[in-house]
CSV table of C-alpha atoms in Angstrom, one decimal:
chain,number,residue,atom,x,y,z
A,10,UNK,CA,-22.9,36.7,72.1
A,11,UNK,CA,-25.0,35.3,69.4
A,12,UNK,CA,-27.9,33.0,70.8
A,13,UNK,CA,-26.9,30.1,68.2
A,14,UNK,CA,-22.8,30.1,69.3
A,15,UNK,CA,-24.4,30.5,73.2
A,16,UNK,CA,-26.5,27.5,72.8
A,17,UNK,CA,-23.7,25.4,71.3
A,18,UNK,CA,-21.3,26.4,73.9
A,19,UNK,CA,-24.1,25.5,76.9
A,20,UNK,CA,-25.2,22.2,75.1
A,21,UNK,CA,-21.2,20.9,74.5
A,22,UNK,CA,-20.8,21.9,77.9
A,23,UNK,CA,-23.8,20.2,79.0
A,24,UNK,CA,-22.7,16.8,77.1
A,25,UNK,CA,-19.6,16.8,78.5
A,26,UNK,CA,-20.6,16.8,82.2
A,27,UNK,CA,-22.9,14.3,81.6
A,28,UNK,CA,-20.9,12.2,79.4
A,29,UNK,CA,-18.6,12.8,82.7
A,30,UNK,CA,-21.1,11.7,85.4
A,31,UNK,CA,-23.0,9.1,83.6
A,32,UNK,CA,-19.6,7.5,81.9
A,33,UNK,CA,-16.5,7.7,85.0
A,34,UNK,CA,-16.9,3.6,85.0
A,35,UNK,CA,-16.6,3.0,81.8
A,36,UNK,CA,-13.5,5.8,81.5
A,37,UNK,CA,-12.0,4.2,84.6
A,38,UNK,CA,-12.7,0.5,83.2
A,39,UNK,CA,-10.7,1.7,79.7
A,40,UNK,CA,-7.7,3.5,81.7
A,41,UNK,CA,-7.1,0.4,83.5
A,42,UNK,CA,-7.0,-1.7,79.9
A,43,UNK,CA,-4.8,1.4,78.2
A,44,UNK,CA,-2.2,1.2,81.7
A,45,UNK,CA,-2.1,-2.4,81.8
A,46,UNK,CA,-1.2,-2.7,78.3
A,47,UNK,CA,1.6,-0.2,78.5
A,48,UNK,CA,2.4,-2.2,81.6
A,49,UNK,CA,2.7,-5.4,79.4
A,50,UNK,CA,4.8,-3.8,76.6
A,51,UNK,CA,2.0,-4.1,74.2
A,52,UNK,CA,1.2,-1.8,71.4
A,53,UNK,CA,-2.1,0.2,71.3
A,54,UNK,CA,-4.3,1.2,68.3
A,55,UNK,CA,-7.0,4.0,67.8
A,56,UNK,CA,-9.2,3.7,64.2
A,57,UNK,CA,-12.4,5.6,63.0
A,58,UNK,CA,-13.7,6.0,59.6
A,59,UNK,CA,-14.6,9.7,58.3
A,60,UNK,CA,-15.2,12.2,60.8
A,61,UNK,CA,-14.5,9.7,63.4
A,62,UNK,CA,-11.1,9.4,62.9
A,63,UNK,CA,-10.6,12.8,64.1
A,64,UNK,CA,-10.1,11.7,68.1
A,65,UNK,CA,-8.6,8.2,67.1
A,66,UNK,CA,-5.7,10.8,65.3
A,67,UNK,CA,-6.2,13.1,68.2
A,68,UNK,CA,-3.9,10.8,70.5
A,69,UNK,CA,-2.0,9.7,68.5
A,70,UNK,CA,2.0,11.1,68.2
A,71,UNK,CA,1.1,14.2,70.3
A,72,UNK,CA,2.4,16.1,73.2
A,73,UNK,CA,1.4,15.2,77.0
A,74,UNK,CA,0.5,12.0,74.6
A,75,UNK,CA,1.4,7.9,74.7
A,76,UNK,CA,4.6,7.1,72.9
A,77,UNK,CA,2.9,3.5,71.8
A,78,UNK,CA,-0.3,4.8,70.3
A,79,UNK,CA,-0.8,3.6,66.6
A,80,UNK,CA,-3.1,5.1,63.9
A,81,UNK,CA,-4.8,2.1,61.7
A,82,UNK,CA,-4.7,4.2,59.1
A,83,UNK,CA,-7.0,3.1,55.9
A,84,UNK,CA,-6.3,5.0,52.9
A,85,UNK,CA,-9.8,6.4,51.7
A,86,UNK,CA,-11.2,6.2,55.7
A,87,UNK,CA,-9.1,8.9,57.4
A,88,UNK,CA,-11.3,12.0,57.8
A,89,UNK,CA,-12.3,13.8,54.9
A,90,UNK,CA,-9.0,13.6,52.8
A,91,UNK,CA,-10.1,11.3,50.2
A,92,UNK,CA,-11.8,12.4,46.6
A,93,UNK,CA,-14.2,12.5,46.5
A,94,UNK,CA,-15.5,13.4,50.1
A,95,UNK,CA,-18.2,10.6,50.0
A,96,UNK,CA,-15.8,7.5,49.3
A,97,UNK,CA,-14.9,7.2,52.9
A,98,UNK,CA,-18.9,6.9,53.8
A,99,UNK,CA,-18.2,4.2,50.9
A,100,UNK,CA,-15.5,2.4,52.4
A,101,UNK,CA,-17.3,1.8,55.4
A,102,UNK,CA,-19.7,-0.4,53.9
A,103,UNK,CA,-16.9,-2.8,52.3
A,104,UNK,CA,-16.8,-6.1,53.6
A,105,UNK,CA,-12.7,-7.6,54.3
A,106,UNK,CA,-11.5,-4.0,54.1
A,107,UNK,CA,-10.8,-4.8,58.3
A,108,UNK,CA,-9.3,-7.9,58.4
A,109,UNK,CA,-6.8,-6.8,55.5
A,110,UNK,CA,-6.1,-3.9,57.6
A,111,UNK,CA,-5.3,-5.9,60.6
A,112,UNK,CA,-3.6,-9.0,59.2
A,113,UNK,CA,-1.2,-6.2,57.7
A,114,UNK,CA,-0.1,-4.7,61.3
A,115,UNK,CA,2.2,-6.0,63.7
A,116,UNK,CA,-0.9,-6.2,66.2
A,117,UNK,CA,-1.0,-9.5,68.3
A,118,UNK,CA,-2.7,-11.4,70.9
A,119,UNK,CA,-2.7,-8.8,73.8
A,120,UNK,CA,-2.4,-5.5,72.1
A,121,UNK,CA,-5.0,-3.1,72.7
A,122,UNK,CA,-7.2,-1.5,70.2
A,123,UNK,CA,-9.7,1.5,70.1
A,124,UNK,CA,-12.4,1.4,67.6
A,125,UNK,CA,-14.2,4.9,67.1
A,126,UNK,CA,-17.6,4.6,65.2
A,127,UNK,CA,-20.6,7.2,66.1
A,128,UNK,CA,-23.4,5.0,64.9
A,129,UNK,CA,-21.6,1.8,65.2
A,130,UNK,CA,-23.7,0.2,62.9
A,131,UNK,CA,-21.2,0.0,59.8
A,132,UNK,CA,-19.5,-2.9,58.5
A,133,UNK,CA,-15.9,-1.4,58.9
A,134,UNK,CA,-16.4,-0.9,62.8
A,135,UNK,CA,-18.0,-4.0,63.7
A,136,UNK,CA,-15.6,-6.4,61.6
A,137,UNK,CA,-12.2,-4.5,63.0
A,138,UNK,CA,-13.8,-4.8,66.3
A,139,UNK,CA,-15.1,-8.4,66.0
A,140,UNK,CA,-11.9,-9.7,64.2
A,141,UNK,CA,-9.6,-8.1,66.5
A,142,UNK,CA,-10.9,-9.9,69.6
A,143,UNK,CA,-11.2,-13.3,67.5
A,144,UNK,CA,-7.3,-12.9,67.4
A,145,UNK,CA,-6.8,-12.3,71.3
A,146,UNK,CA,-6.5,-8.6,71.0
A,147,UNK,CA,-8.7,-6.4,73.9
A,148,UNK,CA,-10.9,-3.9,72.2
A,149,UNK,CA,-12.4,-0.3,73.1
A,150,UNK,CA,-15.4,1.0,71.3
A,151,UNK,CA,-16.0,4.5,71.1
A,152,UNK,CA,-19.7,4.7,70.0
A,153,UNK,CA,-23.2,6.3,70.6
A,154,UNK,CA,-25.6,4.0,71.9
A,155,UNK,CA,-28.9,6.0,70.8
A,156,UNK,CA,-27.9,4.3,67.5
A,157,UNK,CA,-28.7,0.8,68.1
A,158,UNK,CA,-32.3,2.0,69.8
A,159,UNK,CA,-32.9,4.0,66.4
A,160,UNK,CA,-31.2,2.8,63.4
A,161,UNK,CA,-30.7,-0.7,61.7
A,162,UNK,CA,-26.8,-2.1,61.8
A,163,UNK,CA,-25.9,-2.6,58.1
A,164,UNK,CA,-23.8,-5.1,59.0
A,165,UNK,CA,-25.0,-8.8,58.1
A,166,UNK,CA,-25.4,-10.6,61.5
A,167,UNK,CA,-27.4,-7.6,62.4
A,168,UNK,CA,-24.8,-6.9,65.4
A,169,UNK,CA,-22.8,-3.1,66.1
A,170,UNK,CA,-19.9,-2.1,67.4
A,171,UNK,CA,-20.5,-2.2,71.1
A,172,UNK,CA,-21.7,-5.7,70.3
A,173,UNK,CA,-17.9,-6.8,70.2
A,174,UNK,CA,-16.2,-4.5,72.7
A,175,UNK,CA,-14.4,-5.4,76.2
A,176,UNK,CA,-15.5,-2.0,77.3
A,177,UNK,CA,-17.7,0.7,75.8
A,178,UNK,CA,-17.6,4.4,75.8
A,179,UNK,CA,-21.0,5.5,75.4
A,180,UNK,CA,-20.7,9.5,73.6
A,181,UNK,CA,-24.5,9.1,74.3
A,182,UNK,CA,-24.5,11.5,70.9
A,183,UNK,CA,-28.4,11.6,69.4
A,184,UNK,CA,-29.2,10.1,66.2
A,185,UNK,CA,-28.3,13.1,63.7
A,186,UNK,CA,-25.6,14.4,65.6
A,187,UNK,CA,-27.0,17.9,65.7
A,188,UNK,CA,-27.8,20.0,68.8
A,189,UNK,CA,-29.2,22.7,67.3
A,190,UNK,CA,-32.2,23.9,65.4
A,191,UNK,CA,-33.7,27.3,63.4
A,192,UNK,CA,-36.8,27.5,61.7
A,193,UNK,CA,-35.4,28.5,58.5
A,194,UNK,CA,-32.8,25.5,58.9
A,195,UNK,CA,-34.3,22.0,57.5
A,196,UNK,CA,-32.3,20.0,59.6
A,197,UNK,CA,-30.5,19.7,62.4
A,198,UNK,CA,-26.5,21.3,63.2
A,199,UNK,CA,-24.1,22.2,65.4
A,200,UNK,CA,-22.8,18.6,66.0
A,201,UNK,CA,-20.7,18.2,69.1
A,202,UNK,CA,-19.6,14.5,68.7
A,203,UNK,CA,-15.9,15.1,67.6
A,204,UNK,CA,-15.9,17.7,70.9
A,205,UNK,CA,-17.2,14.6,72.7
A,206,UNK,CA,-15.4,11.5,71.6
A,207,UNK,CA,-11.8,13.2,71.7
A,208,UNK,CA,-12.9,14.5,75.3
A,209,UNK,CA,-13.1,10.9,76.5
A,210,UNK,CA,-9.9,9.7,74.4
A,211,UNK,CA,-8.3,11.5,75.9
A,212,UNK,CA,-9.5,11.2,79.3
A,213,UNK,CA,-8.8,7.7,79.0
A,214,UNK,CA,-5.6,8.6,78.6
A,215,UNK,CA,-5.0,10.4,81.0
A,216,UNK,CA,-6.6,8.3,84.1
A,217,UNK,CA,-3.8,5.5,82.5
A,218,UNK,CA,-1.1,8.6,82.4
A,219,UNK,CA,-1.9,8.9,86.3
A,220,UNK,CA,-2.3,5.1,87.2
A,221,UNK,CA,1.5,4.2,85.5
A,222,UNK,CA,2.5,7.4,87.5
A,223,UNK,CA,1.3,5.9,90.8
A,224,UNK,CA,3.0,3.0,90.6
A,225,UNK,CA,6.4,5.1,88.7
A,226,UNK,CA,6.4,6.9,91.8
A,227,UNK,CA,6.4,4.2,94.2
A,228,UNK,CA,9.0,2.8,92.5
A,229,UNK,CA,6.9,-0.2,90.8
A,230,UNK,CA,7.5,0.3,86.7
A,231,UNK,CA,9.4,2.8,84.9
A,232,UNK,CA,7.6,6.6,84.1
A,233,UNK,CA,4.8,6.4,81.7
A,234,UNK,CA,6.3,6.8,77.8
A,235,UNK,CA,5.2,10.7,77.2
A,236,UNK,CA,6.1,12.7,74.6
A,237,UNK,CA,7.1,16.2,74.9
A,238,UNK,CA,6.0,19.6,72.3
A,239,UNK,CA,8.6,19.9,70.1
A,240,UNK,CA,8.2,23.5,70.2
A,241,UNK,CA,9.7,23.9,73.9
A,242,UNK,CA,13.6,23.5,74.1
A,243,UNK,CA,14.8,19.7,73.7
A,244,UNK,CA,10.9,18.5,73.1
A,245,UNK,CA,12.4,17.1,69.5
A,246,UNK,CA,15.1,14.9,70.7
A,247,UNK,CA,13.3,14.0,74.1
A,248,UNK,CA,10.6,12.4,71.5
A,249,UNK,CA,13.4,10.8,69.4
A,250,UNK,CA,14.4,9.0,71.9
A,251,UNK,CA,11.1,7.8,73.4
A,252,UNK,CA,10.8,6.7,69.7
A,253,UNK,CA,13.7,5.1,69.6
A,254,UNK,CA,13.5,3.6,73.0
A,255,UNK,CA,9.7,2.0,72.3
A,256,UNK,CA,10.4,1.2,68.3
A,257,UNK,CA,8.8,-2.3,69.0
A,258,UNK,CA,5.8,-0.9,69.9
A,259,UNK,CA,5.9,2.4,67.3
A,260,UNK,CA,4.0,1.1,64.7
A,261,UNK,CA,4.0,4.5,62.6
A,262,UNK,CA,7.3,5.1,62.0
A,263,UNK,CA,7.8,1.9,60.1
């Protein structure tokens, strides 16, 4: 094996155990938030800007997934699909793009949203995050804390993203996002974040998954809303009807 692909491989492996060790808490705290909240009938949301809204997209409508989990999807802000490339960067920066993009959902006091920002020091991140819980709604950040100990917020009160969070994930991701190096290389590369960040989505998921379960099995609450692959026999109308049966919540298929 190559000695740059061997590296990458040991140091994704290596951020994932300790993201694992250092962040079950947190993980555990966000499950309980994401169960609850199906518990309540509630609807759940997932957002990140550029490359960050990779993992929020990563649960969303998937199999082994949560029927009632919502992509706040801002045109210009959803990975790299915009042109050109560095208008979602752009975007970012733009003061009232989040509270437009809330005050145009169905979201309401209770719902649940996840807010995915590396740095979390942009002004998208923090004022989705900040505006969400001034209208009663619990929020998740998903962010790298080596940000805040390295690098301004360019947001005007100075504040980030974990600054307005009921929980925080911490992808404890370095400033740079880069885990590897080569002398005739002037930066860093290799970034493991996305690896990372969808990792813990996703293991939120499912500790929430296993909590509404416990309680299905026991005979407590109805089995958790899951959808199925469509490509295994029945998978397409088992997810119709999940749709169908959770349209309140189903913000994407308005």
């Amino acid at each position: 094996m190559n000695d740059l692909v061997g590296r990458y491989f040991d140091a994704a492996i290596s951020h994932l155990q300790r993201v694992r060790e250092e962040e079950a808490d947190a993980i555990e705290a966000a499950a309980a938030l994401l169960a609850e909240a199906m518990t309540e009938g509630r609807r759940v949301f997932t957002f990140g800007a550029g490359h960050s809204a990779l993992p929020a997209q990563d649960v969303v409508y998937r199999a082994g997934g949560l029927v009632p989990m919502n992509l706040l999807n801002v045109p210009g802000m959803a990975g790299v699909t915009v042109m050109p490339a560095p208008l979602s960067s752009a975007l970012e920066r733009v003061s009232g793009l989040a509270t437009a993009t809330l005050d145009l959902t169905p979201a309401t006091t209770g719902d649940l949203l996840f807010v995915i920002s590396l740095s979390g020091r942009q002004v998208m991140p923090v004022e989705l995050a900040r505006y969400a819980r001034e209208r009663g709604l619990k929020v998740i950040g998903v962010t790298s804390l080596a940000y805040p100990e390295q690098v301004p917020s360019a947001h005007p009160t100075g504040t980030y993203l974990k600054d307005h969070c009921d929980v925080v994930l911490d992808s404890k991701i370095a400033v740079g996002d880069g885990e590897l190096t080569h002398p005739g290389a002037e930066t860093t590369f290799g970034p493991v974040s996305t690896i990372v960040t969808s990792a813990l989505m996703q293991a939120v998921v499912a500790s929430a998954v296993g909590r509404l379960a416990d309680r299905a099995a026991a005979g407590e609450c109805p089995a958790p809303p899951l959808f199925r692959s469509g490509n295994v026999p029945g998978g397409t109308e088992w997810n119709a009807e999940q749709m169908a049966e959770n349209a309140e919540r189903v913000f994407y298929t308005y």
